[in-house]
XYZ file of C-alpha atoms in Angstrom:
672
model
C -0.587 -12.746 27.717
C 1.053 -10.995 30.836
C 0.662 -12.693 34.168
C 2.051 -11.748 38.171
C 1.703 -14.335 40.172
C -1.056 -16.445 38.818
C -3.057 -12.586 38.337
C -3.729 -11.252 35.027
C -1.665 -7.915 34.399
C -1.711 -4.991 36.577
C -4.329 -2.579 35.475
C -2.775 0.436 34.184
C -4.781 3.589 34.374
C -7.865 4.085 31.815
C -8.584 8.081 31.724
C -6.056 10.879 31.741
C -7.225 14.866 31.034
C -4.904 15.136 28.027
C -2.866 12.261 26.206
C 0.062 12.491 24.845
C 0.167 10.469 21.149
C 3.238 8.769 20.672
C 6.466 10.507 19.362
C 6.679 10.346 15.924
C 9.919 10.254 14.146
C 10.378 13.186 11.409
C 13.514 12.399 10.180
C 14.876 9.099 8.827
C 17.974 7.024 11.026
C 21.226 6.544 8.689
C 20.531 2.849 9.522
C 16.544 3.211 7.596
C 18.248 5.186 4.531
C 21.055 2.766 4.582
C 18.018 -0.219 4.208
C 16.418 1.395 1.638
C 19.533 1.377 -0.558
C 20.145 -2.147 -0.012
C 16.853 -3.160 -0.472
C 16.454 -0.681 -3.866
C 19.999 -0.972 -5.402
C 18.810 -4.722 -6.779
C 15.807 -4.217 -6.460
C 13.769 -1.564 -8.884
C 16.929 0.071 -9.454
C 17.636 -3.607 -11.702
C 13.704 -3.066 -13.393
C 14.538 1.020 -14.364
C 17.952 -0.766 -15.720
C 17.360 -3.779 -17.825
C 14.477 -0.861 -19.641
C 17.416 1.025 -20.904
C 20.557 -0.754 -20.797
C 17.900 -3.102 -24.007
C 18.136 0.449 -26.618
C 21.763 1.516 -26.730
C 22.855 -1.645 -28.670
C 19.860 -2.638 -30.631
C 21.970 -2.290 -34.117
C 24.765 -4.600 -32.468
C 22.461 -7.636 -31.322
C 20.546 -7.797 -34.705
C 23.851 -7.500 -36.706
C 24.840 -10.313 -34.100
C 21.765 -12.482 -34.551
C 21.983 -11.706 -38.493
C 25.727 -13.261 -37.851
C 24.221 -16.067 -36.228
C 22.219 -17.164 -38.959
C 24.381 -16.190 -41.668
C 27.226 -18.437 -39.801
C 23.661 -21.952 -39.149
C 21.614 -21.445 -42.229
C 24.456 -20.207 -45.097
C 21.866 -17.354 -46.066
C 21.210 -13.673 -44.651
C 18.042 -13.736 -42.102
C 14.850 -11.674 -43.586
C 14.032 -8.088 -42.081
C 10.766 -10.078 -40.853
C 12.619 -12.792 -39.304
C 14.567 -9.899 -37.634
C 12.366 -7.615 -36.223
C 9.966 -10.665 -34.637
C 13.759 -12.453 -33.037
C 14.320 -8.774 -31.802
C 11.125 -7.769 -30.806
C 10.668 -11.169 -29.260
C 14.204 -10.293 -27.159
C 12.669 -7.282 -25.950
C 8.323 -8.035 -25.182
C 9.980 -11.521 -23.411
C 10.811 -9.261 -20.714
C 7.400 -7.915 -20.125
C 6.291 -11.752 -19.956
C 8.853 -12.414 -17.480
C 7.775 -9.253 -15.191
C 3.798 -11.220 -15.558
C 5.608 -13.964 -14.238
C 7.386 -12.555 -11.643
C 4.704 -10.136 -10.273
C 2.558 -13.092 -9.874
C 5.111 -15.407 -7.764
C 6.182 -12.695 -5.447
C 3.973 -12.196 -3.072
C 3.362 -15.748 -2.352
C 7.242 -15.643 -2.062
C 7.463 -13.000 0.238
C 4.217 -14.490 2.734
C 6.450 -17.279 2.490
C 10.465 -16.662 2.787
C 9.724 -12.833 3.804
C 10.335 -9.658 2.581
C 14.475 -9.677 3.074
C 14.453 -13.359 1.987
C 12.346 -12.640 -1.457
C 13.953 -10.035 -2.178
C 17.703 -11.710 -1.802
C 16.542 -15.313 -3.544
C 15.610 -12.418 -6.602
C 18.957 -12.397 -7.212
C 19.326 -15.754 -8.870
C 17.558 -15.047 -11.456
C 19.551 -11.561 -12.324
C 23.080 -13.487 -11.902
C 21.771 -16.249 -14.244
C 20.122 -14.046 -16.456
C 24.132 -11.715 -17.096
C 26.143 -15.288 -17.280
C 23.408 -16.595 -20.509
C 23.233 -13.140 -21.664
C 26.875 -12.545 -21.257
C 27.221 -15.885 -22.698
C 25.968 -15.511 -26.244
C 28.194 -14.092 -27.954
C 30.712 -16.505 -27.625
C 28.543 -19.389 -27.748
C 26.554 -18.190 -31.087
C 23.356 -17.916 -29.807
C 20.749 -15.803 -29.879
C 18.557 -17.726 -28.090
C 20.318 -17.041 -24.633
C 19.153 -13.651 -24.898
C 15.489 -14.468 -24.935
C 16.482 -16.656 -22.284
C 18.441 -14.357 -20.665
C 16.030 -10.783 -20.763
C 13.092 -12.737 -19.420
C 14.919 -14.232 -16.450
C 15.539 -9.827 -16.355
C 11.659 -10.218 -16.718
C 11.120 -12.477 -13.579
C 13.792 -10.574 -11.867
C 12.287 -7.621 -12.228
C 8.827 -8.055 -11.387
C 8.748 -9.718 -8.397
C 11.623 -7.001 -6.684
C 8.722 -3.871 -8.342
C 5.763 -6.287 -6.296
C 8.543 -7.306 -2.808
C 10.811 -4.124 -2.880
C 8.314 -1.670 -1.912
C 6.751 -4.007 0.824
C 9.632 -3.795 2.708
C 10.261 -0.678 2.721
C 6.902 0.542 2.878
C 6.643 -1.347 6.070
C 9.979 -0.547 8.024
C 9.375 2.984 6.932
C 7.698 4.978 10.309
C 3.938 6.776 9.885
C 5.901 9.905 9.346
C 7.998 9.170 6.804
C 6.346 6.206 5.093
C 5.345 8.038 1.606
C 9.034 9.722 1.941
C 10.538 6.729 2.694
C 8.644 4.510 -0.220
C 9.356 7.171 -2.726
C 12.480 5.001 -2.351
C 10.936 2.876 -5.341
C 10.116 5.194 -7.876
C 14.393 6.871 -7.187
C 15.413 3.561 -7.644
C 13.744 2.887 -11.079
C 14.145 6.686 -12.484
C 18.102 6.003 -11.196
C 18.227 2.530 -12.741
C 16.583 4.236 -16.083
C 18.799 7.050 -16.135
C 22.460 4.656 -15.157
C 21.091 2.360 -18.285
C 21.377 5.768 -20.190
C 24.339 6.709 -19.160
C 26.388 3.119 -19.097
C 24.632 3.103 -22.751
C 26.817 5.925 -24.179
C 29.124 5.782 -26.826
C 32.544 6.837 -24.649
C 31.667 3.887 -21.888
C 29.687 0.505 -22.855
C 27.639 2.021 -26.111
C 30.581 0.990 -28.846
C 29.166 -1.972 -30.782
C 31.882 -4.338 -28.942
C 30.864 -3.821 -25.754
C 27.170 -5.147 -25.846
C 27.665 -8.542 -24.122
C 29.353 -6.729 -21.568
C 26.803 -3.794 -21.233
C 24.281 -6.749 -21.075
C 25.768 -8.632 -18.667
C 26.609 -5.739 -16.105
C 23.439 -6.562 -14.275
C 24.997 -9.037 -12.371
C 26.331 -5.639 -10.950
C 23.291 -4.006 -8.803
C 22.081 -7.736 -8.191
C 26.226 -8.949 -5.702
C 25.649 -5.491 -4.231
C 22.809 -6.454 -2.683
C 24.120 -9.748 -2.064
C 26.349 -8.326 0.208
C 24.710 -5.250 1.505
C 21.254 -6.553 2.501
C 21.934 -9.646 4.430
C 23.461 -7.212 7.591
C 19.430 -5.624 7.561
C 16.996 -6.923 9.480
C 13.886 -8.327 7.871
C 10.662 -6.381 8.091
C 8.925 -5.532 11.805
C 5.482 -6.048 10.113
C 5.858 -8.993 9.202
C 7.857 -10.536 11.864
C 4.917 -9.439 14.228
C 1.631 -10.066 12.372
C 2.716 -12.667 10.120
C 5.550 -14.984 12.103
C 3.827 -13.936 15.546
C 7.765 -13.245 16.035
C 7.537 -10.620 18.778
C 10.838 -10.254 20.225
C 12.780 -10.033 16.224
C 10.119 -7.605 15.776
C 10.818 -5.561 18.432
C 15.231 -6.213 17.956
C 13.907 -5.004 14.033
C 12.550 -1.557 14.869
C 15.241 -1.020 17.737
C 17.455 -1.268 14.560
C 15.792 0.839 12.468
C 14.699 3.583 13.922
C 16.918 3.584 17.398
C 15.828 2.770 20.945
C 14.214 5.743 21.938
C 11.561 6.360 18.902
C 9.941 3.065 18.740
C 7.293 3.117 20.673
C 4.718 4.847 18.588
C 5.438 2.212 15.591
C 4.953 -0.915 17.651
C 1.779 0.129 19.204
C 0.783 0.663 15.098
C 1.696 -2.627 14.753
C 0.328 -4.068 17.325
C -3.196 -2.624 16.632
C -3.205 -3.900 13.202
C -1.797 -7.057 14.774
C -5.084 -7.623 16.976
C -7.323 -6.676 14.360
C -5.872 -9.165 11.533
C -6.089 -12.204 14.381
C -7.618 -15.127 13.318
C -7.066 -13.654 9.655
C -4.763 -16.054 7.050
C -2.666 -13.666 4.145
C -4.790 -14.224 1.198
C -4.832 -15.410 -1.776
C -5.126 -12.192 -4.749
C -9.076 -14.482 -5.735
C -9.970 -13.771 -2.749
C -9.754 -10.110 -2.311
C -12.038 -10.115 -5.470
C -14.780 -12.084 -3.588
C -14.219 -9.619 -0.299
C -16.613 -7.060 -0.905
C -15.612 -4.430 1.795
C -11.923 -4.185 -0.503
C -14.272 -3.765 -3.872
C -13.350 0.716 -3.932
C -9.555 -0.643 -2.986
C -9.925 -2.910 -5.715
C -10.846 -0.723 -7.972
C -8.327 1.862 -7.628
C -5.725 -0.846 -7.512
C -7.069 -1.090 -11.156
C -7.201 1.958 -12.064
C -3.679 2.924 -11.243
C -2.145 0.417 -12.291
C -3.715 0.756 -15.395
C -3.185 3.968 -16.387
C 0.272 4.515 -15.386
C 1.382 2.672 -18.580
C -1.542 3.989 -20.846
C -1.186 7.654 -19.603
C 0.977 8.603 -22.745
C 4.880 8.488 -20.792
C 5.344 5.607 -23.708
C 4.376 7.981 -26.526
C 6.669 11.267 -24.718
C 8.896 8.857 -25.152
C 8.332 7.659 -28.811
C 8.451 11.211 -30.172
C 11.694 12.545 -27.836
C 14.356 11.962 -30.903
C 11.373 13.530 -32.781
C 11.025 16.258 -31.122
C 15.045 17.104 -30.689
C 15.959 16.233 -34.119
C 13.259 19.219 -35.155
C 14.816 21.812 -32.446
C 18.135 21.247 -34.786
C 19.813 18.715 -31.839
C 22.798 17.083 -34.238
C 21.480 13.142 -33.986
C 24.679 12.098 -32.885
C 23.676 14.144 -29.958
C 20.391 13.174 -29.326
C 21.346 10.307 -27.474
C 23.218 13.319 -24.527
C 19.394 14.812 -25.202
C 18.020 11.451 -23.876
C 19.781 10.919 -20.858
C 18.601 14.870 -20.103
C 15.188 13.110 -20.268
C 16.186 10.560 -17.492
C 17.458 12.801 -15.380
C 14.714 14.706 -15.136
C 12.649 11.888 -14.292
C 15.175 11.114 -11.364
C 15.574 14.885 -10.082
C 10.957 14.821 -10.148
C 10.910 11.553 -8.043
C 13.233 12.918 -5.815
C 11.518 16.441 -5.564
C 8.261 14.271 -4.326
C 9.351 12.425 -2.005
C 10.678 15.958 -0.536
C 7.088 17.098 -0.915
C 5.096 14.075 -0.542
C 4.726 14.705 3.528
C 3.767 18.338 3.438
C 1.233 18.541 -0.422
C -0.141 14.892 0.750
C -0.283 11.861 -1.645
C -3.618 12.701 -3.213
C -2.791 16.468 -4.021
C 0.192 15.403 -6.320
C -1.421 12.229 -8.041
C -4.078 14.912 -8.744
C -2.035 17.439 -9.614
C 0.142 15.625 -11.591
C -3.208 13.850 -14.077
C -3.805 17.248 -14.481
C -0.951 19.001 -15.423
C -0.337 16.000 -17.768
C -3.369 16.633 -19.524
C -2.297 20.449 -19.972
C 0.807 19.124 -21.740
C -1.227 16.218 -23.886
C -3.235 19.107 -25.304
C -0.024 21.560 -26.029
C 2.047 18.933 -27.184
C -1.117 18.256 -29.677
C -0.922 21.611 -31.157
C 3.020 22.306 -31.045
C 3.616 19.362 -32.597
C 0.535 20.170 -35.082
C 2.397 23.273 -36.362
C 5.812 21.379 -35.502
C 7.114 23.213 -39.246
C 5.146 26.646 -39.291
C 7.576 28.285 -36.969
C 11.349 27.896 -36.199
C 10.520 28.428 -32.245
C 7.612 25.122 -32.253
C 10.046 22.618 -31.751
C 11.343 24.277 -29.135
C 7.645 24.581 -27.339
C 7.728 20.840 -27.749
C 11.254 20.669 -26.332
C 9.131 22.342 -23.222
C 6.298 20.330 -23.638
C 8.605 16.963 -23.261
C 10.296 17.772 -19.849
C 7.149 19.110 -18.583
C 5.021 16.081 -19.021
C 8.108 13.659 -17.651
C 8.403 16.114 -14.948
C 4.073 16.002 -14.596
C 4.301 12.503 -14.566
C 6.950 11.840 -12.316
C 5.938 14.223 -9.424
C 2.408 12.366 -9.797
C 1.318 8.550 -11.559
C 5.367 8.076 -11.483
C 5.904 9.043 -7.741
C 2.565 7.776 -5.662
C 1.421 4.857 -7.621
C 3.103 2.392 -5.485
C 3.043 4.219 -2.883
C -0.535 3.957 -2.031
C -0.486 -0.176 -3.173
C 1.294 -0.137 -0.188
C -1.431 1.907 2.063
C -4.621 1.263 0.982
C -4.577 -2.740 1.986
C -3.616 -3.793 5.570
C -0.608 -6.787 5.979
C -3.219 -9.832 5.380
C -4.168 -8.095 2.318
C -1.241 -6.480 0.914
C 1.260 -8.976 -0.191
C -1.752 -10.280 -2.796
C -2.660 -6.331 -3.516
C 0.682 -6.081 -4.874
C 0.590 -9.600 -7.317
C -2.885 -7.763 -8.930
C -1.094 -5.003 -9.057
C 2.364 -6.109 -10.792
C 0.627 -8.525 -12.930
C -2.041 -5.499 -14.112
C 0.579 -2.880 -14.509
C 3.325 -5.815 -16.397
C 0.133 -6.550 -18.735
C -0.944 -2.846 -19.622
C 3.457 -2.499 -20.469
C 2.645 -5.146 -22.437
C -0.778 -4.119 -23.954
C 0.190 -0.131 -24.252
C 3.108 -2.292 -26.616
C 1.171 -3.723 -28.455
C -0.773 -1.529 -29.783
C 0.998 1.796 -29.270
C 2.301 1.784 -32.742
C -0.818 0.956 -34.502
C -2.150 4.298 -32.528
C 0.850 6.752 -33.019
C 0.606 5.251 -36.435
C -3.376 5.874 -37.094
C -3.879 8.850 -34.713
C -0.080 10.728 -35.726
C 0.075 13.390 -33.080
C -3.738 13.412 -32.548
C -2.785 10.538 -30.206
C -2.034 12.479 -27.415
C -5.967 13.555 -27.504
C -7.085 9.409 -26.338
C -4.118 9.876 -23.624
C -5.347 13.659 -22.380
C -8.938 11.636 -21.900
C -7.124 9.023 -19.770
C -6.021 11.509 -17.530
C -8.681 14.161 -16.937
C -10.332 10.260 -16.421
C -7.987 9.577 -13.746
C -8.070 12.568 -12.212
C -11.345 12.653 -11.664
C -11.495 8.784 -10.133
C -9.065 10.330 -7.415
C -10.209 13.060 -6.684
C -13.964 11.858 -5.894
C -12.747 8.099 -4.363
C -9.711 8.048 -2.543
C -9.286 9.556 0.749
C -5.759 11.737 1.426
C -4.078 8.786 3.004
C -0.730 10.673 4.757
C 0.394 10.298 8.160
C -2.721 7.383 8.746
C -2.673 3.671 10.482
C -3.329 1.254 8.182
C -6.467 0.344 9.571
C -7.729 4.908 9.914
C -7.127 4.455 5.774
C -9.175 0.835 5.550
C -11.668 2.521 7.401
C -12.215 5.547 5.494
C -13.544 3.406 2.493
C -15.746 2.144 4.630
C -16.628 5.515 5.675
C -19.557 4.577 2.947
C -21.313 2.844 5.783
C -23.338 5.406 8.115
C -23.419 4.990 12.068
C -26.104 7.515 13.401
C -24.686 9.424 15.889
C -26.877 10.834 19.014
C -26.259 14.268 18.175
C -30.096 16.115 17.741
C -30.553 14.054 14.426
C -31.847 11.116 16.465
C -35.570 13.892 16.463
C -35.617 15.243 12.610
C -38.529 13.803 10.457
C -35.709 12.388 8.032
C -33.866 9.859 10.943
C -37.193 9.372 12.211
C -37.936 7.750 8.811
C -35.067 5.620 9.739
C -36.309 4.814 13.307
C -40.057 5.715 14.300
C -38.984 4.856 17.776
C -36.570 7.863 17.321
C -33.203 6.050 19.271
C -29.978 5.447 18.197
C -27.139 3.893 16.925
C -28.815 3.308 13.354
C -26.821 1.868 10.313
C -27.906 2.726 6.885
C -25.917 0.663 4.964
C -26.411 1.620 0.995
C -30.279 1.439 2.000
C -30.432 -1.545 4.505
C -31.413 0.096 7.094
C -30.716 -2.417 10.368
C -31.477 -0.684 14.516
C -30.003 -1.342 18.531
C -26.473 -2.192 18.521
C -26.612 -5.360 19.110
C -27.542 -6.514 15.889
C -26.027 -3.672 14.345
C -22.508 -5.448 15.180
C -23.521 -8.599 14.375
C -24.519 -7.828 10.856
C -21.449 -5.786 10.337
C -19.252 -8.581 12.122
C -21.100 -11.672 9.111
C -21.133 -8.930 6.163
C -17.980 -7.388 5.978
C -14.203 -8.902 6.386
C -13.528 -8.106 10.195
C -11.511 -11.030 12.021
C -12.870 -13.709 13.718
C -12.354 -13.492 17.279
C -15.020 -10.385 17.367
C -18.332 -12.780 15.838
C -16.525 -16.505 15.767
C -17.509 -18.529 13.097
C -17.615 -21.981 15.315
C -21.163 -22.459 16.472
C -19.672 -22.710 20.276
C -17.703 -19.687 20.957
C -20.507 -17.955 18.660
C -22.954 -18.714 21.304
C -20.867 -17.376 24.159
C -20.992 -14.400 22.465
C -24.606 -14.527 21.594
C -25.375 -16.058 25.838
C -23.528 -12.953 26.778
C -25.477 -10.450 23.851
C -29.225 -11.752 25.824
C -27.770 -11.510 29.422
C -26.805 -8.213 28.726
C -29.693 -5.917 28.276
C -31.232 -7.816 31.311
C -28.298 -6.849 33.919
C -27.024 -3.225 33.094
C -29.786 -0.822 34.482
C -30.936 2.091 31.782
C -27.812 4.554 33.230
C -27.958 6.973 30.624
C -32.349 7.361 30.543
C -32.146 7.990 34.848
C -32.049 11.709 35.431
C -33.389 11.707 38.970
C -31.036 11.019 41.631
C -32.453 9.489 43.824
C -32.458 6.720 41.188
C -29.873 6.818 39.203
C -27.752 5.876 43.123
C -30.165 3.344 43.060
C -29.259 1.854 40.122
C -25.413 1.826 41.165
C -26.480 -0.346 43.808
C -27.947 -2.511 41.951
C -24.721 -2.585 39.279
C -22.886 -3.687 42.240
C -24.944 -7.884 41.530
C -24.227 -7.364 37.924
C -20.420 -6.559 38.511
C -20.318 -9.540 40.848
C -21.949 -11.429 37.646
C -18.864 -10.092 34.765
C -16.302 -10.703 37.178
C -17.935 -14.466 39.103
C -19.375 -15.439 35.675
C -17.771 -14.478 32.689
C -14.449 -13.933 33.685
C -13.771 -16.338 36.118
C -10.589 -18.000 34.354
C -10.605 -16.798 31.512
C -9.226 -12.907 29.230
C -12.364 -11.449 28.396
C -16.198 -12.213 28.764
C -16.131 -14.913 26.114
C -12.462 -16.177 25.681
C -9.127 -15.558 25.430
C -9.249 -12.852 23.124
C -11.735 -9.191 22.410
C -15.358 -9.982 20.599
C -18.228 -8.375 20.195
C -19.269 -9.042 23.891
C -16.519 -6.913 25.416
C -17.743 -3.815 23.604
C -21.814 -3.966 24.486
C -20.394 -4.136 28.230
C -17.529 -1.630 28.794
C -19.601 1.040 26.998
C -22.349 0.637 29.248
C -19.512 0.196 32.203
C -18.510 3.630 31.235
C -21.285 5.780 31.190
C -21.638 6.646 34.358
C -17.830 8.023 34.875
C -20.319 11.154 33.128
C -21.338 12.396 36.575
C -17.200 11.589 38.109
C -18.129 8.135 39.302
C -15.593 5.116 38.059
C -17.796 2.083 39.629
C -14.650 -0.639 39.101
C -12.115 1.238 41.037
C -12.332 -1.602 43.778
C -12.486 -3.886 41.013
C -9.054 -4.809 40.061
C -10.264 -8.267 37.472
C -12.917 -5.305 35.771
C -10.187 -2.996 35.864
C -7.477 -5.090 34.262
C -10.115 -6.449 32.241
C -11.316 -2.618 31.073
C -7.481 -2.371 30.184
C -6.734 -4.995 28.307
C -9.908 -4.158 26.016
C -8.265 -0.535 25.499
C -5.215 -2.075 24.667
C -6.882 -4.159 22.389
C -8.949 -1.179 20.655
C -5.769 1.927 21.237
C -7.051 5.241 19.729
C -10.765 3.927 18.387
C -11.440 3.092 22.366
C -11.080 7.080 23.759
C -12.404 7.944 20.240
C -15.447 6.485 20.692
C -15.800 7.298 24.493
C -14.565 11.082 24.039
C -17.997 12.761 25.132
C -18.046 11.017 27.634
C -14.319 12.427 28.928
C -16.101 15.501 27.925
C -19.147 15.514 30.401
C -16.490 14.112 32.953
C -14.458 17.681 32.161
C -17.399 19.876 32.498
C -18.347 18.648 35.753
C -14.999 18.135 37.406
C -14.310 21.872 36.400
C -17.844 23.289 38.127
C -16.894 21.131 41.066
């Protein structure tokens, strides 16, 4: 806490007729864009790149396995064993991804977002070494090890890179900047498809070089990312390093534009006081996060199960039916990768204007329509020469819809639905769900296609409709909101009834026969009285410990003040007679003396060095006389400083809670 000559920091003017909002950053700085590139090239780019490059050398690697087996055992490998080994090489990637996602959040907390991304390149370099060495060493086992390590690298990257980008991005550009995750994934897929063409590294003799090229993005990140700062939000909230946070913000946003972001971080830091970063299993025991966790499960599971894999499976068949020669189909496949990459870029341009909800709901809705159309065109594929071209349109339309919706928005929502202490654990859960769903669809997809043929898209139709409906009814819009505001949106079902005339209605009287506010209705549990409501919320939901401490001695101090509160404060709001009101103001002087000399004698807040429920109760009473144009703290610098600290701790919530007081004061000033 700042001190000047032994006194607490000077009081800053509390009331302003017009409050200018902090300047919001509308255009990302060059430093910010370069940081996103440095994080992405060795991050989710590797995920997309490793998914696609394994397709080109399929025949070459299978020939290598057959040749190695023959040299070892003097017999040709059976078809079943060859298929098993090839499937292991391909699918071990998902197992590595699951391992990486399971540890990524923990590494991000311990070593930082940037530190984890740099360390993660170790896995990519080792994987490139093992896969490149597999051919001269005549060991297909090294391919399995290398693919597992690439999976670990991708799992950590897809967990930590969105954390880093989401935390360095300014609030007004968070969605567009976070689209870097999807842009780099699709860019990696497209790059892998292009590099795998015969004109480049797609020839059979080049497959060890092709699989070893994953070292290039890793080296590029190792050369570039160290020049950029750590996540400012991580530095401030997790490490408590205010100086490093300020330097990082100035680096990313410039010395004259970072203040608004710093205020948001300070608010979240104060809210997180006393709360340590959570482990994944701790999120499941927190009832206040159940809707966020359910949303996390829905969007990550169905991102893999929405039919995009089926579209790519049928793409070659559709292109062949449309008359594209077999040797030209890889170029058409590159077209699908380019389509997905372009839609990711387009989503980045639209997300801050249309919002997250519109894009993801619209994406799933359009995918539902495409599922119906694709089922029809595949059913009548050979009935007319123009039907295959309609199928091609459906392929590209589905990819466009996926890129604009779930492909682009899912990772952004994971960042925005959780606050700093929960976010790393949430990414571990979301990443694990994603990889398990990836593995699950890889296992069951052949059976779905073989059993249902083109009608498998009716299953995906139901899934797309289900997710769109869930998001429409449950998930709030997160565009241009702070993380705390988004969290409060999910908690809005816990209704606090306001004094706008409702307290006289029969419905309200059933809740509180005394017809007084406030009243809390928490899913049928009704509670009255501010003191009781605040303590109930503090003990029932996940709030920082400083509000109502668990330590008996500290909690007793809050209870002590609450017991005094109703005795020492006159009922200012109920005095309509001017003479009685003036007498109450005189009596209030004794109360204010008690606050200064007893509760604020040697501490910043009423019950200690951290804000608590006691400060909320007191400041609301002290603000009420302002309705008559009086500031009862005008000649009390100690109480003025205390009120300023309370306002700083509550940020925008302070003015929102006292908006009615400000309005009445303004109307009274206008009349005078």
